[in-house]
Amino acid sequence: MLSSDIDHLLTTSDPTAIDELYAEACRLRDAAYGRQVFVRGLIEITNHCGNDCLYCGIRRSNTCRRYRLTKEQILDCCRQGHELGIRTFVLQGGEDAWMTDERVADIVKSIRSQYPDCAITLSLGERGYDSFCRLREAGADRYLLRHETADRDHYARLHPTEMSFDHRMQCLRDLRELGYQVGCGFMVGSPFQTIETIKKDLAFIADFKPEMVGIGPFIPAEGTPFADRKAGSIEMTLRLLAIIRLLLPKVLLPATTALGTLHPKGRELAIAAGANVVMPNLSPQDTRALYSIYNNKLSTGSEAAESIADIRARLKAIGMDTPVSRGDFKA
């Protein structure tokens, strides 16, 4: 796709052009995967974090009730998910020093042993090459690490000085070298973001060619330096989902929780813009509200079975199938 095409798609106010963008994104998705949306089971394993990112509600400086799931709790979440037809588990958490390589590798090995037909995705922030290697050897298949922004100066305005843009990018390269299916992504409408920084994000994604891209609207979090900023645009998020599908027709593209938080049909809107992954929450009900990375994070409070059944019914209503499948990237 030419730079001039991206400029036009990012800035046009022509509703016909936007509708055609969404239609083409869905056509490319369906050509690669059919009318399928892959369901991942999200397990938020810890809200402890040693980082102090300026946008995040579980940043080190925030006062909030902290928790860690035990290995037994995590395996119980997997058991429930497997019984409900989930074949990918996503273990997400802050950068928690207690979650050592030994502990995480033990959890991954246990999941791999008990559920050999499932994919294991980790989203535990930046780690070293040897750590990524050990977790890969333990059985992890995929790793999600949002790059947050491909603009060095923008990165510095979103993070404390001890965090490094270069290290974030090196982590993504390390994951790729180690054979993970890699996910990157960014917040739409984050503070100081411009059309120019978004264009850098799209150029990075097109060049890096990740297997997954997670984007969602920025939502402010109480107690952070950006608590009074306005949320990102739903419309721009949908437009960017479609553009990313055009750049990478086979990419796995989640309809994120942030969209569902801002709009009651956020997931359906994302699917209609080219997304093909949903991630219902398998975490214990009493910890879901504690993983408060932004204000009013969508958490229905319903049992996993009820939540997943609702998602499948809503997707079926718009003509999408939710197969019992790992939903691997198609090379």
mmCIF file of C-alpha atoms in Angstrom, residues 117-314:
data_model
loop_
_atom_site.group_PDB
_atom_site.id
_atom_site.type_symbol
_atom_site.label_atom_id
_atom_site.label_comp_id
_atom_site.label_asym_id
_atom_site.label_seq_id
_atom_site.Cartn_x
_atom_site.Cartn_y
_atom_site.Cartn_z
ATOM 1 C CA ASP A 117 -4.066 -29.526 22.004
ATOM 2 C CA CYS A 118 -3.938 -25.882 23.108
ATOM 3 C CA ALA A 119 -1.759 -22.905 22.221
ATOM 4 C CA ILE A 120 -0.158 -20.938 25.041
ATOM 5 C CA THR A 121 0.262 -17.193 24.639
ATOM 6 C CA LEU A 122 2.204 -15.049 27.110
ATOM 7 C CA SER A 123 1.851 -11.298 27.611
ATOM 8 C CA LEU A 124 4.130 -10.515 30.525
ATOM 9 C CA GLY A 125 6.055 -7.495 29.299
ATOM 10 C CA GLU A 126 9.725 -7.078 28.561
ATOM 11 C CA ARG A 127 12.102 -9.888 29.516
ATOM 12 C CA GLY A 128 15.618 -10.835 28.470
ATOM 13 C CA TYR A 129 16.559 -13.075 25.549
ATOM 14 C CA ASP A 130 17.437 -16.002 27.834
ATOM 15 C CA SER A 131 14.099 -15.636 29.621
ATOM 16 C CA PHE A 132 12.141 -15.657 26.364
ATOM 17 C CA CYS A 133 14.179 -18.684 25.282
ATOM 18 C CA ARG A 134 13.427 -20.610 28.471
ATOM 19 C CA LEU A 135 9.691 -19.908 28.234
ATOM 20 C CA ARG A 136 9.686 -20.947 24.577
ATOM 21 C CA GLU A 137 11.404 -24.214 25.494
ATOM 22 C CA ALA A 138 8.825 -24.748 28.257
ATOM 23 C CA GLY A 139 6.072 -24.746 25.640
ATOM 24 C CA ALA A 140 4.922 -21.149 25.004
ATOM 25 C CA ASP A 141 3.796 -20.649 21.401
ATOM 26 C CA ARG A 142 3.034 -16.942 21.172
ATOM 27 C CA TYR A 143 4.007 -13.704 22.875
ATOM 28 C CA LEU A 144 2.112 -10.413 22.874
ATOM 29 C CA LEU A 145 4.152 -7.257 23.511
ATOM 30 C CA ARG A 146 2.665 -3.970 22.387
ATOM 31 C CA HIS A 147 5.353 -1.717 20.994
ATOM 32 C CA GLU A 148 3.091 1.198 22.119
ATOM 33 C CA THR A 149 4.555 3.600 19.543
ATOM 34 C CA ALA A 150 7.164 3.390 16.810
ATOM 35 C CA ASP A 151 8.206 6.989 17.450
ATOM 36 C CA ARG A 152 11.136 7.296 19.879
ATOM 37 C CA ASP A 153 10.140 10.742 21.182
ATOM 38 C CA HIS A 154 6.517 9.712 21.621
ATOM 39 C CA TYR A 155 7.644 6.611 23.551
ATOM 40 C CA ALA A 156 9.616 8.832 25.949
ATOM 41 C CA ARG A 157 6.501 10.924 26.661
ATOM 42 C CA LEU A 158 4.482 7.829 27.610
ATOM 43 C CA HIS A 159 7.068 6.102 29.819
ATOM 44 C CA PRO A 160 9.437 6.886 32.706
ATOM 45 C CA THR A 161 13.078 7.560 31.871
ATOM 46 C CA GLU A 162 14.250 4.118 33.009
ATOM 47 C CA MET A 163 12.266 2.470 30.227
ATOM 48 C CA SER A 164 13.922 2.157 26.827
ATOM 49 C CA PHE A 165 12.406 2.355 23.357
ATOM 50 C CA ASP A 166 15.398 0.414 22.027
ATOM 51 C CA HIS A 167 14.915 -2.387 24.548
ATOM 52 C CA ARG A 168 11.209 -2.699 23.702
ATOM 53 C CA MET A 169 12.043 -3.084 20.021
ATOM 54 C CA GLN A 170 14.874 -5.519 20.785
ATOM 55 C CA CYS A 171 12.453 -7.694 22.747
ATOM 56 C CA LEU A 172 10.220 -7.962 19.685
ATOM 57 C CA ARG A 173 13.182 -8.937 17.509
ATOM 58 C CA ASP A 174 14.280 -11.528 20.097
ATOM 59 C CA LEU A 175 10.817 -13.070 20.166
ATOM 60 C CA ARG A 176 10.791 -13.336 16.395
ATOM 61 C CA GLU A 177 14.262 -14.949 16.363
ATOM 62 C CA LEU A 178 13.164 -17.536 18.947
ATOM 63 C CA GLY A 179 10.268 -18.709 16.816
ATOM 64 C CA TYR A 180 7.321 -17.278 18.713
ATOM 65 C CA GLN A 181 4.230 -16.104 16.895
ATOM 66 C CA VAL A 182 4.643 -12.449 17.836
ATOM 67 C CA GLY A 183 2.076 -9.763 18.571
ATOM 68 C CA CYS A 184 2.704 -6.034 18.770
ATOM 69 C CA GLY A 185 0.326 -3.053 18.869
ATOM 70 C CA PHE A 186 -0.477 0.385 20.206
ATOM 71 C CA MET A 187 -3.158 2.552 21.821
ATOM 72 C CA VAL A 188 -5.230 4.707 19.503
ATOM 73 C CA GLY A 189 -5.511 8.282 20.767
ATOM 74 C CA SER A 190 -2.791 8.010 23.389
ATOM 75 C CA PRO A 191 -1.502 11.356 24.705
ATOM 76 C CA PHE A 192 0.722 13.203 22.214
ATOM 77 C CA GLN A 193 -0.157 10.812 19.392
ATOM 78 C CA THR A 194 -0.442 12.432 15.962
ATOM 79 C CA ILE A 195 -1.236 11.257 12.445
ATOM 80 C CA GLU A 196 2.514 11.231 11.848
ATOM 81 C CA THR A 197 3.196 8.899 14.799
ATOM 82 C CA ILE A 198 0.355 6.634 13.647
ATOM 83 C CA LYS A 199 1.916 6.477 10.186
ATOM 84 C CA LYS A 200 5.187 5.389 11.833
ATOM 85 C CA ASP A 201 3.288 2.662 13.689
ATOM 86 C CA LEU A 202 1.759 1.412 10.446
ATOM 87 C CA ALA A 203 5.147 1.485 8.690
ATOM 88 C CA PHE A 204 6.694 -0.506 11.546
ATOM 89 C CA ILE A 205 3.895 -3.079 11.486
ATOM 90 C CA ALA A 206 4.150 -3.460 7.700
ATOM 91 C CA ASP A 207 7.919 -3.997 7.945
ATOM 92 C CA PHE A 208 7.975 -6.247 11.052
ATOM 93 C CA LYS A 209 5.057 -8.375 9.845
ATOM 94 C CA PRO A 210 3.841 -9.655 13.226
ATOM 95 C CA GLU A 211 1.445 -12.580 13.356
ATOM 96 C CA MET A 212 -0.848 -10.580 15.667
ATOM 97 C CA VAL A 213 -1.590 -6.877 16.164
ATOM 98 C CA GLY A 214 -3.481 -5.639 19.202
ATOM 99 C CA ILE A 215 -4.836 -2.112 19.041
ATOM 100 C CA GLY A 216 -7.560 -0.437 21.039
ATOM 101 C CA PRO A 217 -8.584 3.064 22.024
ATOM 102 C CA PHE A 218 -6.656 4.762 24.803
ATOM 103 C CA ILE A 219 -8.784 4.943 27.953
ATOM 104 C CA PRO A 220 -7.531 7.049 30.874
ATOM 105 C CA ALA A 221 -6.798 5.368 34.186
ATOM 106 C CA GLU A 222 -7.501 6.871 37.570
ATOM 107 C CA GLY A 223 -4.413 7.868 39.545
ATOM 108 C CA THR A 224 -2.124 8.215 36.529
ATOM 109 C CA PRO A 225 -0.599 11.383 35.033
ATOM 110 C CA PHE A 226 -3.008 10.996 32.096
ATOM 111 C CA ALA A 227 -6.146 10.496 34.203
ATOM 112 C CA ASP A 228 -7.780 13.657 32.835
ATOM 113 C CA ARG A 229 -7.095 12.950 29.151
ATOM 114 C CA LYS A 230 -9.949 12.049 26.862
ATOM 115 C CA ALA A 231 -10.350 8.536 25.502
ATOM 116 C CA GLY A 232 -9.268 7.617 22.013
ATOM 117 C CA SER A 233 -11.659 7.549 19.076
ATOM 118 C CA ILE A 234 -13.687 4.417 18.392
ATOM 119 C CA GLU A 235 -14.007 5.434 14.740
ATOM 120 C CA MET A 236 -10.241 5.871 14.300
ATOM 121 C CA THR A 237 -9.620 2.530 16.032
ATOM 122 C CA LEU A 238 -11.962 0.777 13.598
ATOM 123 C CA ARG A 239 -10.377 2.539 10.655
ATOM 124 C CA LEU A 240 -6.906 1.456 11.791
ATOM 125 C CA LEU A 241 -8.034 -2.147 12.287
ATOM 126 C CA ALA A 242 -9.142 -2.168 8.650
ATOM 127 C CA ILE A 243 -5.940 -0.523 7.407
ATOM 128 C CA ILE A 244 -3.823 -3.077 9.283
ATOM 129 C CA ARG A 245 -5.847 -5.863 7.666
ATOM 130 C CA LEU A 246 -5.061 -4.343 4.264
ATOM 131 C CA LEU A 247 -1.354 -4.177 5.141
ATOM 132 C CA LEU A 248 -1.263 -7.756 6.514
ATOM 133 C CA PRO A 249 -4.189 -9.761 5.099
ATOM 134 C CA LYS A 250 -3.463 -12.854 7.222
ATOM 135 C CA VAL A 251 -2.819 -11.093 10.527
ATOM 136 C CA LEU A 252 -4.669 -12.213 13.660
ATOM 137 C CA LEU A 253 -6.492 -9.087 14.768
ATOM 138 C CA PRO A 254 -8.316 -8.932 18.116
ATOM 139 C CA ALA A 255 -11.508 -7.069 18.852
ATOM 140 C CA THR A 256 -10.124 -5.702 22.107
ATOM 141 C CA THR A 257 -11.756 -5.274 25.486
ATOM 142 C CA ALA A 258 -11.105 -1.511 25.299
ATOM 143 C CA LEU A 259 -13.506 -1.226 22.353
ATOM 144 C CA GLY A 260 -16.112 -3.201 24.270
ATOM 145 C CA THR A 261 -15.606 -0.876 27.227
ATOM 146 C CA LEU A 262 -16.362 2.256 25.184
ATOM 147 C CA HIS A 263 -19.202 0.842 23.103
ATOM 148 C CA PRO A 264 -21.760 -1.881 23.934
ATOM 149 C CA LYS A 265 -21.225 -3.440 20.502
ATOM 150 C CA GLY A 266 -17.525 -2.679 20.291
ATOM 151 C CA ARG A 267 -16.578 -6.266 19.471
ATOM 152 C CA GLU A 268 -19.137 -6.495 16.664
ATOM 153 C CA LEU A 269 -17.949 -3.182 15.221
ATOM 154 C CA ALA A 270 -14.368 -4.449 15.227
ATOM 155 C CA ILE A 271 -15.346 -7.684 13.468
ATOM 156 C CA ALA A 272 -17.147 -5.602 10.839
ATOM 157 C CA ALA A 273 -13.877 -3.697 10.334
ATOM 158 C CA GLY A 274 -11.781 -6.828 9.744
ATOM 159 C CA ALA A 275 -10.911 -8.218 13.207
ATOM 160 C CA ASN A 276 -11.004 -11.997 13.756
ATOM 161 C CA VAL A 277 -10.083 -12.697 17.400
ATOM 162 C CA VAL A 278 -11.967 -12.210 20.688
ATOM 163 C CA MET A 279 -10.556 -12.806 24.162
ATOM 164 C CA PRO A 280 -13.181 -13.435 26.847
ATOM 165 C CA ASN A 281 -11.916 -13.357 30.417
ATOM 166 C CA LEU A 282 -11.327 -16.678 32.178
ATOM 167 C CA SER A 283 -9.824 -15.036 35.291
ATOM 168 C CA PRO A 284 -11.494 -15.643 38.665
ATOM 169 C CA GLN A 285 -14.390 -13.221 39.097
ATOM 170 C CA ASP A 286 -12.954 -11.750 42.295
ATOM 171 C CA THR A 287 -9.754 -10.575 40.555
ATOM 172 C CA ARG A 288 -11.112 -9.211 37.260
ATOM 173 C CA ALA A 289 -11.889 -5.743 38.606
ATOM 174 C CA LEU A 290 -8.418 -5.583 40.198
ATOM 175 C CA TYR A 291 -6.712 -5.776 36.797
ATOM 176 C CA SER A 292 -7.672 -2.130 36.293
ATOM 177 C CA ILE A 293 -5.320 -0.998 33.556
ATOM 178 C CA TYR A 294 -7.833 1.727 32.623
ATOM 179 C CA ASN A 295 -11.113 3.117 33.960
ATOM 180 C CA ASN A 296 -14.291 1.030 33.835
ATOM 181 C CA LYS A 297 -12.623 -1.925 32.104
ATOM 182 C CA LEU A 298 -15.291 -4.201 30.677
ATOM 183 C CA SER A 299 -15.959 -6.977 33.172
ATOM 184 C CA THR A 300 -19.424 -8.468 33.071
ATOM 185 C CA GLY A 301 -19.102 -10.318 36.349
ATOM 186 C CA SER A 302 -20.709 -13.301 34.686
ATOM 187 C CA GLU A 303 -19.343 -16.815 34.833
ATOM 188 C CA ALA A 304 -16.925 -17.737 32.051
ATOM 189 C CA ALA A 305 -19.471 -20.113 30.530
ATOM 190 C CA GLU A 306 -22.147 -17.411 30.394
ATOM 191 C CA SER A 307 -19.743 -14.817 28.994
ATOM 192 C CA ILE A 308 -18.380 -17.079 26.260
ATOM 193 C CA ALA A 309 -21.858 -18.294 25.292
ATOM 194 C CA ASP A 310 -22.960 -14.659 24.966
ATOM 195 C CA ILE A 311 -19.984 -13.780 22.770
ATOM 196 C CA ARG A 312 -20.591 -16.773 20.510
ATOM 197 C CA ALA A 313 -24.280 -15.918 20.178
ATOM 198 C CA ARG A 314 -23.526 -12.292 19.325
#
